[in-house]
PDB file of C-alpha atoms in Angstrom:
ATOM      1  CA  ASP A  17       0.100   0.130   0.060  1.00 53.00           C
ATOM      2  CA  ALA A  18       0.959   3.782  -0.678  1.00 59.00           C
ATOM      3  CA  GLY A  19       2.419   5.405   2.365  1.00 88.00           C
ATOM      4  CA  ILE A  20       1.975   9.467   2.365  1.00 94.00           C
ATOM      5  CA  THR A  21       3.574  11.510   5.198  1.00 95.00           C
ATOM      6  CA  GLN A  22       2.850  15.132   5.393  1.00 97.00           C
ATOM      7  CA  SER A  23       4.713  17.717   7.799  1.00 96.00           C
ATOM      8  CA  PRO A  24       4.246  19.340   9.528  1.00 97.00           C
ATOM      9  CA  ARG A  25       0.668  18.169  10.528  1.00 96.00           C
ATOM     10  CA  HIS A  26      -0.057  21.536  12.423  1.00 97.00           C
ATOM     11  CA  LYS A  27       1.120  24.745  11.890  1.00 97.00           C
ATOM     12  CA  VAL A  28       0.267  28.391  13.131  1.00 97.00           C
ATOM     13  CA  THR A  29       2.063  31.334  11.662  1.00 97.00           C
ATOM     14  CA  GLU A  30       1.635  34.992  11.318  1.00 97.00           C
ATOM     15  CA  THR A  31       0.628  36.795   8.196  1.00 97.00           C
ATOM     16  CA  GLY A  32       3.753  37.608   5.502  1.00 97.00           C
ATOM     17  CA  THR A  33       5.629  34.796   6.748  1.00 96.00           C
ATOM     18  CA  PRO A  34       6.731  31.793   4.351  1.00 96.00           C
ATOM     19  CA  VAL A  35       5.746  28.376   4.991  1.00 97.00           C
ATOM     20  CA  THR A  36       6.546  25.208   3.396  1.00 98.00           C
ATOM     21  CA  LEU A  37       4.606  22.003   3.812  1.00 98.00           C
ATOM     22  CA  ARG A  38       5.916  18.687   2.916  1.00 98.00           C
ATOM     23  CA  CYS A  39       4.398  15.419   1.337  1.00 98.00           C
ATOM     24  CA  HIS A  40       6.451  12.369   1.179  1.00 97.00           C
ATOM     25  CA  GLN A  41       5.419   9.302  -0.436  1.00 95.00           C
ATOM     26  CA  THR A  42       7.182   5.930  -0.412  1.00 92.00           C
ATOM     27  CA  GLU A  43       5.966   4.002  -3.513  1.00 86.00           C
ATOM     28  CA  ASN A  44       7.230   6.241  -6.624  1.00 88.00           C
ATOM     29  CA  HIS A  45       3.709   7.270  -7.934  1.00 91.00           C
ATOM     30  CA  ARG A  46       4.159   9.648 -10.640  1.00 92.00           C
ATOM     31  CA  TYR A  47       1.100  11.753  -9.799  1.00 93.00           C
ATOM     32  CA  MET A  48       1.042  13.855  -6.711  1.00 94.00           C
ATOM     33  CA  TYR A  49      -1.370  16.805  -5.967  1.00 95.00           C
ATOM     34  CA  TRP A  50      -1.897  19.402  -3.108  1.00 97.00           C
ATOM     35  CA  TYR A  51      -5.749  20.160  -2.171  1.00 97.00           C
ATOM     36  CA  ARG A  52      -6.728  22.606   0.476  1.00 97.00           C
ATOM     37  CA  GLN A  53     -10.158  21.894   2.215  1.00 96.00           C
ATOM     38  CA  ASP A  54     -12.300  24.517   3.441  1.00 94.00           C
ATOM     39  CA  PRO A  55     -15.899  24.614   4.715  1.00 87.00           C
ATOM     40  CA  GLY A  56     -18.403  24.948   2.080  1.00 81.00           C
ATOM     41  CA  HIS A  57     -16.020  24.381  -0.825  1.00 83.00           C
ATOM     42  CA  GLY A  58     -15.172  20.780  -0.642  1.00 87.00           C
ATOM     43  CA  LEU A  59     -11.523  19.856  -1.747  1.00 94.00           C
ATOM     44  CA  ARG A  60      -9.838  22.017  -4.359  1.00 95.00           C
ATOM     45  CA  LEU A  61      -6.692  21.458  -6.182  1.00 94.00           C
ATOM     46  CA  ILE A  62      -3.822  23.950  -5.539  1.00 96.00           C
ATOM     47  CA  HIS A  63      -0.974  22.245  -7.863  1.00 96.00           C
ATOM     48  CA  TYR A  64      -0.209  19.036  -9.124  1.00 95.00           C
ATOM     49  CA  SER A  65       2.732  17.155 -10.271  1.00 95.00           C
ATOM     50  CA  TYR A  66       3.345  14.541 -13.107  1.00 93.00           C
ATOM     51  CA  GLY A  67       6.992  13.699 -12.512  1.00 93.00           C
ATOM     52  CA  VAL A  68      10.407  15.058 -11.324  1.00 94.00           C
ATOM     53  CA  LYS A  69      10.341  19.035 -12.190  1.00 94.00           C
ATOM     54  CA  ASP A  70       7.159  18.698 -13.751  1.00 95.00           C
ATOM     55  CA  THR A  71       4.130  20.622 -12.158  1.00 96.00           C
ATOM     56  CA  ASP A  72       1.194  22.275 -12.968  1.00 94.00           C
ATOM     57  CA  LYS A  73      -1.256  24.690 -11.629  1.00 94.00           C
ATOM     58  CA  GLY A  74      -4.889  24.181 -10.320  1.00 92.00           C
ATOM     59  CA  GLU A  75      -7.902  25.858  -9.606  1.00 90.00           C
ATOM     60  CA  VAL A  76      -6.713  27.835  -6.877  1.00 95.00           C
ATOM     61  CA  SER A  77      -2.859  28.307  -7.356  1.00 95.00           C
ATOM     62  CA  ASP A  78      -2.286  32.211  -6.519  1.00 96.00           C
ATOM     63  CA  GLY A  79      -0.249  32.567  -3.668  1.00 96.00           C
ATOM     64  CA  TYR A  80       0.930  29.151  -4.003  1.00 97.00           C
ATOM     65  CA  SER A  81       4.186  27.411  -5.666  1.00 97.00           C
ATOM     66  CA  VAL A  82       5.364  23.788  -5.617  1.00 98.00           C
ATOM     67  CA  SER A  83       8.415  21.819  -6.226  1.00 97.00           C
ATOM     68  CA  ARG A  84       9.260  18.315  -6.754  1.00 97.00           C
ATOM     69  CA  SER A  85      12.995  17.686  -7.271  1.00 96.00           C
ATOM     70  CA  LYS A  86      12.788  13.783  -6.239  1.00 95.00           C
ATOM     71  CA  THR A  87       9.788  11.555  -7.097  1.00 94.00           C
ATOM     72  CA  GLU A  88       9.016  10.939  -3.197  1.00 95.00           C
ATOM     73  CA  ASP A  89       8.713  14.533  -2.410  1.00 97.00           C
ATOM     74  CA  PHE A  90       6.428  17.114  -3.225  1.00 98.00           C
ATOM     75  CA  LEU A  91       6.603  20.488  -1.653  1.00 98.00           C
ATOM     76  CA  LEU A  92       3.844  23.315  -1.405  1.00 98.00           C
ATOM     77  CA  THR A  93       5.303  26.763  -0.628  1.00 98.00           C
ATOM     78  CA  LEU A  94       3.279  29.798   0.496  1.00 97.00           C
ATOM     79  CA  GLU A  95       5.654  32.734  -0.082  1.00 93.00           C
ATOM     80  CA  SER A  96       3.950  35.060   1.907  1.00 96.00           C
ATOM     81  CA  ALA A  97       1.082  33.580   4.126  1.00 97.00           C
ATOM     82  CA  THR A  98      -2.372  35.403   4.211  1.00 97.00           C
ATOM     83  CA  SER A  99      -4.914  34.869   6.680  1.00 97.00           C
ATOM     84  CA  SER A 100      -7.107  33.310   3.574  1.00 96.00           C
ATOM     85  CA  GLN A 101      -4.532  30.682   3.390  1.00 97.00           C
ATOM     86  CA  THR A 102      -5.927  29.344   6.673  1.00 97.00           C
ATOM     87  CA  SER A 103      -6.865  25.770   5.757  1.00 97.00           C
ATOM     88  CA  VAL A 104      -6.628  22.023   5.812  1.00 97.00           C
ATOM     89  CA  TYR A 105      -4.120  21.002   3.091  1.00 98.00           C
ATOM     90  CA  PHE A 106      -4.435  17.368   1.620  1.00 97.00           C
ATOM     91  CA  CYS A 107      -1.605  15.816  -0.343  1.00 97.00           C
ATOM     92  CA  ALA A 108      -2.610  13.127  -2.469  1.00 95.00           C
ATOM     93  CA  ILE A 109      -1.149  10.483  -5.090  1.00 93.00           C
ATOM     94  CA  SER A 110      -3.019   8.670  -7.914  1.00 90.00           C
ATOM     95  CA  VAL A 111      -3.535   4.899  -6.607  1.00 85.00           C
ATOM     96  CA  ASP A 112      -2.236   3.755 -10.215  1.00 82.00           C
ATOM     97  CA  THR A 113       1.505   4.206 -10.090  1.00 74.00           C
ATOM     98  CA  PHE A 114       1.851   5.550 -13.449  1.00 77.00           C
ATOM     99  CA  ALA A 115      -1.219   6.935 -14.580  1.00 76.00           C
ATOM    100  CA  ASN A 116      -3.559   9.946 -13.387  1.00 74.00           C
ATOM    101  CA  THR A 117      -6.775   8.328 -12.496  1.00 80.00           C
ATOM    102  CA  GLY A 118      -9.175   9.809 -10.215  1.00 84.00           C
ATOM    103  CA  GLU A 119      -8.675   7.471  -7.274  1.00 90.00           C
ATOM    104  CA  LEU A 120      -6.758   9.122  -5.168  1.00 93.00           C
ATOM    105  CA  PHE A 121      -5.122   8.275  -1.789  1.00 94.00           C
ATOM    106  CA  PHE A 122      -4.871  10.943   0.556  1.00 95.00           C
ATOM    107  CA  GLY A 123      -2.324  11.808   3.296  1.00 96.00           C
ATOM    108  CA  GLU A 124      -3.553  12.794   6.989  1.00 95.00           C
ATOM    109  CA  GLY A 125      -3.773  16.521   6.136  1.00 96.00           C
ATOM    110  CA  SER A 126      -1.709  19.514   7.523  1.00 97.00           C
ATOM    111  CA  ARG A 127      -3.623  22.128   9.538  1.00 97.00           C
ATOM    112  CA  LEU A 128      -2.355  25.797   8.711  1.00 98.00           C
ATOM    113  CA  THR A 129      -3.603  28.527  10.685  1.00 97.00           C
ATOM    114  CA  VAL A 130      -2.474  32.227   9.519  1.00 97.00           C
ATOM    115  CA  LEU A 131      -2.956  34.782  12.332  1.00 96.00           C
TER     116      LEU A 131
ATOM    117  CA  GLU B  12     -17.091  25.104 -15.868  1.00 83.00           C
ATOM    118  CA  ASP B  13     -17.597  21.667 -14.435  1.00 87.00           C
ATOM    119  CA  LYS B  14     -19.665  21.392 -11.269  1.00 92.00           C
ATOM    120  CA  VAL B  15     -20.621  19.083  -8.436  1.00 96.00           C
ATOM    121  CA  VAL B  16     -23.705  19.513  -6.313  1.00 97.00           C
ATOM    122  CA  GLN B  17     -24.293  17.294  -3.109  1.00 97.00           C
ATOM    123  CA  SER B  18     -27.505  17.087  -1.428  1.00 97.00           C
ATOM    124  CA  PRO B  19     -28.405  16.961   1.478  1.00 97.00           C
ATOM    125  CA  LEU B  20     -25.499  18.997   3.191  1.00 96.00           C
ATOM    126  CA  SER B  21     -26.428  17.260   6.657  1.00 96.00           C
ATOM    127  CA  LEU B  22     -28.193  14.406   7.486  1.00 97.00           C
ATOM    128  CA  VAL B  23     -28.727  13.116  11.051  1.00 98.00           C
ATOM    129  CA  VAL B  24     -30.509   9.696  11.316  1.00 97.00           C
ATOM    130  CA  HIS B  25     -30.749   6.785  13.769  1.00 97.00           C
ATOM    131  CA  GLU B  26     -28.786   3.574  13.710  1.00 97.00           C
ATOM    132  CA  GLY B  27     -30.461   0.869  11.611  1.00 97.00           C
ATOM    133  CA  ASP B  28     -31.860   3.236   9.264  1.00 97.00           C
ATOM    134  CA  THR B  29     -31.215   3.345   5.240  1.00 98.00           C
ATOM    135  CA  VAL B  30     -29.917   6.767   3.896  1.00 98.00           C
ATOM    136  CA  THR B  31     -29.735   7.954   0.500  1.00 98.00           C
ATOM    137  CA  LEU B  32     -26.965  10.969  -0.590  1.00 98.00           C
ATOM    138  CA  ASN B  33     -27.126  12.420  -3.850  1.00 98.00           C
ATOM    139  CA  CYS B  34     -24.702  13.774  -6.123  1.00 98.00           C
ATOM    140  CA  SER B  35     -25.441  15.907  -9.181  1.00 98.00           C
ATOM    141  CA  TYR B  36     -22.932  16.875 -11.913  1.00 97.00           C
ATOM    142  CA  GLU B  37     -22.238  18.953 -14.770  1.00 95.00           C
ATOM    143  CA  VAL B  38     -18.789  17.917 -16.674  1.00 91.00           C
ATOM    144  CA  THR B  39     -17.265  18.184 -20.211  1.00 88.00           C
ATOM    145  CA  ASN B  40     -16.026  14.815 -21.267  1.00 89.00           C
ATOM    146  CA  PHE B  41     -17.047  12.903 -18.591  1.00 92.00           C
ATOM    147  CA  ARG B  42     -14.575   9.911 -17.409  1.00 92.00           C
ATOM    148  CA  SER B  43     -15.920   8.705 -14.090  1.00 93.00           C
ATOM    149  CA  LEU B  44     -17.739   9.945 -10.687  1.00 96.00           C
ATOM    150  CA  LEU B  45     -16.279   9.057  -7.720  1.00 96.00           C
ATOM    151  CA  TRP B  46     -17.279   8.670  -4.177  1.00 98.00           C
ATOM    152  CA  TYR B  47     -15.095   9.131  -0.965  1.00 97.00           C
ATOM    153  CA  LYS B  48     -15.770   9.024   2.645  1.00 97.00           C
ATOM    154  CA  GLN B  49     -14.206  11.334   5.075  1.00 96.00           C
ATOM    155  CA  GLU B  50     -14.216  10.457   8.707  1.00 93.00           C
ATOM    156  CA  LYS B  51     -11.718  12.620  10.934  1.00 84.00           C
ATOM    157  CA  LYS B  52      -8.956  13.098   8.711  1.00 86.00           C
ATOM    158  CA  ALA B  53      -8.092  11.803   5.128  1.00 93.00           C
ATOM    159  CA  PRO B  54     -10.655  10.894   2.651  1.00 95.00           C
ATOM    160  CA  THR B  55     -10.706   7.324   1.599  1.00 95.00           C
ATOM    161  CA  PHE B  56     -12.092   5.701  -1.741  1.00 95.00           C
ATOM    162  CA  LEU B  57     -15.375   4.133  -1.918  1.00 96.00           C
ATOM    163  CA  PHE B  58     -16.491   3.629  -5.539  1.00 94.00           C
ATOM    164  CA  MET B  59     -15.489   4.688  -9.038  1.00 95.00           C
ATOM    165  CA  LEU B  60     -18.621   4.814 -11.271  1.00 96.00           C
ATOM    166  CA  THR B  61     -18.118   4.871 -15.265  1.00 93.00           C
ATOM    167  CA  SER B  62     -21.222   3.161 -16.665  1.00 88.00           C
ATOM    168  CA  SER B  63     -24.705   3.985 -16.283  1.00 90.00           C
ATOM    169  CA  GLY B  64     -26.993   1.725 -14.406  1.00 88.00           C
ATOM    170  CA  ILE B  65     -24.574  -0.453 -13.058  1.00 89.00           C
ATOM    171  CA  GLU B  66     -24.596  -0.996  -9.508  1.00 92.00           C
ATOM    172  CA  LYS B  67     -21.394  -0.831  -7.321  1.00 94.00           C
ATOM    173  CA  LYS B  68     -21.568  -2.722  -4.088  1.00 96.00           C
ATOM    174  CA  SER B  69     -19.507  -2.970  -1.034  1.00 95.00           C
ATOM    175  CA  GLY B  70     -21.247  -4.427   2.143  1.00 96.00           C
ATOM    176  CA  ARG B  71     -23.632  -2.127   3.160  1.00 97.00           C
ATOM    177  CA  LEU B  72     -22.839   0.603   0.771  1.00 98.00           C
ATOM    178  CA  SER B  73     -24.084   0.993  -2.720  1.00 98.00           C
ATOM    179  CA  SER B  74     -23.979   3.316  -5.543  1.00 97.00           C
ATOM    180  CA  ILE B  75     -25.267   3.916  -8.986  1.00 96.00           C
ATOM    181  CA  LEU B  76     -24.767   6.461 -12.047  1.00 96.00           C
ATOM    182  CA  ASP B  77     -27.467   7.931 -14.101  1.00 95.00           C
ATOM    183  CA  LYS B  78     -25.338   9.577 -17.002  1.00 92.00           C
ATOM    184  CA  LYS B  79     -28.590  10.782 -18.991  1.00 93.00           C
ATOM    185  CA  GLU B  80     -29.716  12.513 -15.681  1.00 93.00           C
ATOM    186  CA  LEU B  81     -26.142  13.526 -14.754  1.00 95.00           C
ATOM    187  CA  PHE B  82     -26.501  12.038 -11.266  1.00 96.00           C
ATOM    188  CA  SER B  83     -25.301   9.352  -8.752  1.00 97.00           C
ATOM    189  CA  ILE B  84     -26.802   8.036  -5.338  1.00 98.00           C
ATOM    190  CA  LEU B  85     -24.750   6.610  -2.680  1.00 98.00           C
ATOM    191  CA  ASN B  86     -26.937   4.162  -0.629  1.00 98.00           C
ATOM    192  CA  ILE B  87     -26.102   3.028   2.956  1.00 98.00           C
ATOM    193  CA  THR B  88     -28.396   0.322   4.586  1.00 98.00           C
ATOM    194  CA  ALA B  89     -28.920  -0.457   8.149  1.00 97.00           C
ATOM    195  CA  THR B  90     -26.795   2.204   9.016  1.00 97.00           C
ATOM    196  CA  GLN B  91     -24.073   2.154  12.121  1.00 97.00           C
ATOM    197  CA  THR B  92     -22.464   4.928  14.132  1.00 96.00           C
ATOM    198  CA  GLY B  93     -19.219   4.027  12.345  1.00 95.00           C
ATOM    199  CA  ASP B  94     -20.721   5.115   9.004  1.00 97.00           C
ATOM    200  CA  SER B  95     -20.814   8.620  10.431  1.00 97.00           C
ATOM    201  CA  ALA B  96     -18.532  10.904   8.327  1.00 97.00           C
ATOM    202  CA  ILE B  97     -18.573  13.420   5.473  1.00 96.00           C
ATOM    203  CA  TYR B  98     -19.394  11.866   2.217  1.00 97.00           C
ATOM    204  CA  LEU B  99     -17.714  13.373  -0.675  1.00 97.00           C
ATOM    205  CA  CYS B 100     -18.365  12.994  -4.674  1.00 97.00           C
ATOM    206  CA  ALA B 101     -16.199  14.002  -7.144  1.00 96.00           C
ATOM    207  CA  VAL B 102     -16.474  13.938 -11.268  1.00 95.00           C
ATOM    208  CA  GLU B 103     -13.220  13.371 -13.328  1.00 92.00           C
ATOM    209  CA  SER B 104     -13.122  14.540 -16.939  1.00 89.00           C
ATOM    210  CA  THR B 105     -11.123  12.908 -19.711  1.00 85.00           C
ATOM    211  CA  GLN B 106      -8.383  15.389 -18.907  1.00 80.00           C
ATOM    212  CA  GLY B 107      -7.423  13.424 -15.870  1.00 78.00           C
ATOM    213  CA  ALA B 108      -7.514  13.453 -12.180  1.00 76.00           C
ATOM    214  CA  GLN B 109      -5.870  16.878 -12.360  1.00 76.00           C
ATOM    215  CA  LYS B 110      -9.364  18.066 -13.378  1.00 80.00           C
ATOM    216  CA  LEU B 111     -11.083  16.089 -10.718  1.00 89.00           C
ATOM    217  CA  VAL B 112     -14.095  18.497  -9.226  1.00 93.00           C
ATOM    218  CA  PHE B 113     -15.244  17.762  -5.718  1.00 95.00           C
ATOM    219  CA  GLY B 114     -18.710  18.515  -4.282  1.00 96.00           C
ATOM    220  CA  GLN B 115     -19.214  20.286  -1.013  1.00 95.00           C
ATOM    221  CA  GLY B 116     -19.871  16.962   0.977  1.00 96.00           C
ATOM    222  CA  THR B 117     -22.628  15.580   2.856  1.00 97.00           C
ATOM    223  CA  ARG B 118     -22.071  15.337   6.474  1.00 96.00           C
ATOM    224  CA  LEU B 119     -24.007  12.080   7.840  1.00 97.00           C
ATOM    225  CA  THR B 120     -24.375  11.729  11.404  1.00 97.00           C
ATOM    226  CA  ILE B 121     -25.853   8.076  13.085  1.00 97.00           C
ATOM    227  CA  ASN B 122     -26.988   8.567  16.370  1.00 95.00           C
ATOM    228  CA  PRO B 123     -27.307   5.379  18.396  1.00 93.00           C
TER     229      PRO B 123
END
């Protein structure tokens, strides 16, 4: 079974500070995703990756950047955090090792609070 | 713009009841509809539906898709307190999972 570890699991920060969330997978899956979940909005895609150094924007990418220098790690960076970025962030991988099917396996989430 | 609407947004029932959760959608170039269950933390996959009229079943849960009327239902029979969760519906277009669109979710509470 695929394993995903997100870190940190909880973070409180102040407006204007940079924040990086890390997603680590153990099974060499090609496709990785970052979502945010907010009340009333369900899950919304921020960015996704289809390979090392290959990333693209999702529905709500403004204010976020990502990097994938190794297959197993997908980083989400908030260059200058704002209160509107207070949310729960989920990393996910496509269960199919090489294809980007809708069957996703999610990490446990990272709760970010921006004061 | 692709869109998924779930109803009801919240539902409270007693243990043993049967519930039906609804998901209607609009999507360009439909590939699949998926259901996820979210308890305290990560969503977990339940079903993927691609063809109309074919029921997917897992224990007390079942789901069916109507591609003509653009909706799906998730049924849970003989509910248990462990079924309490948020149930998420998502649709995928032929562009792939990067275009997966989720609904707001239905929060289901099962009271003993």
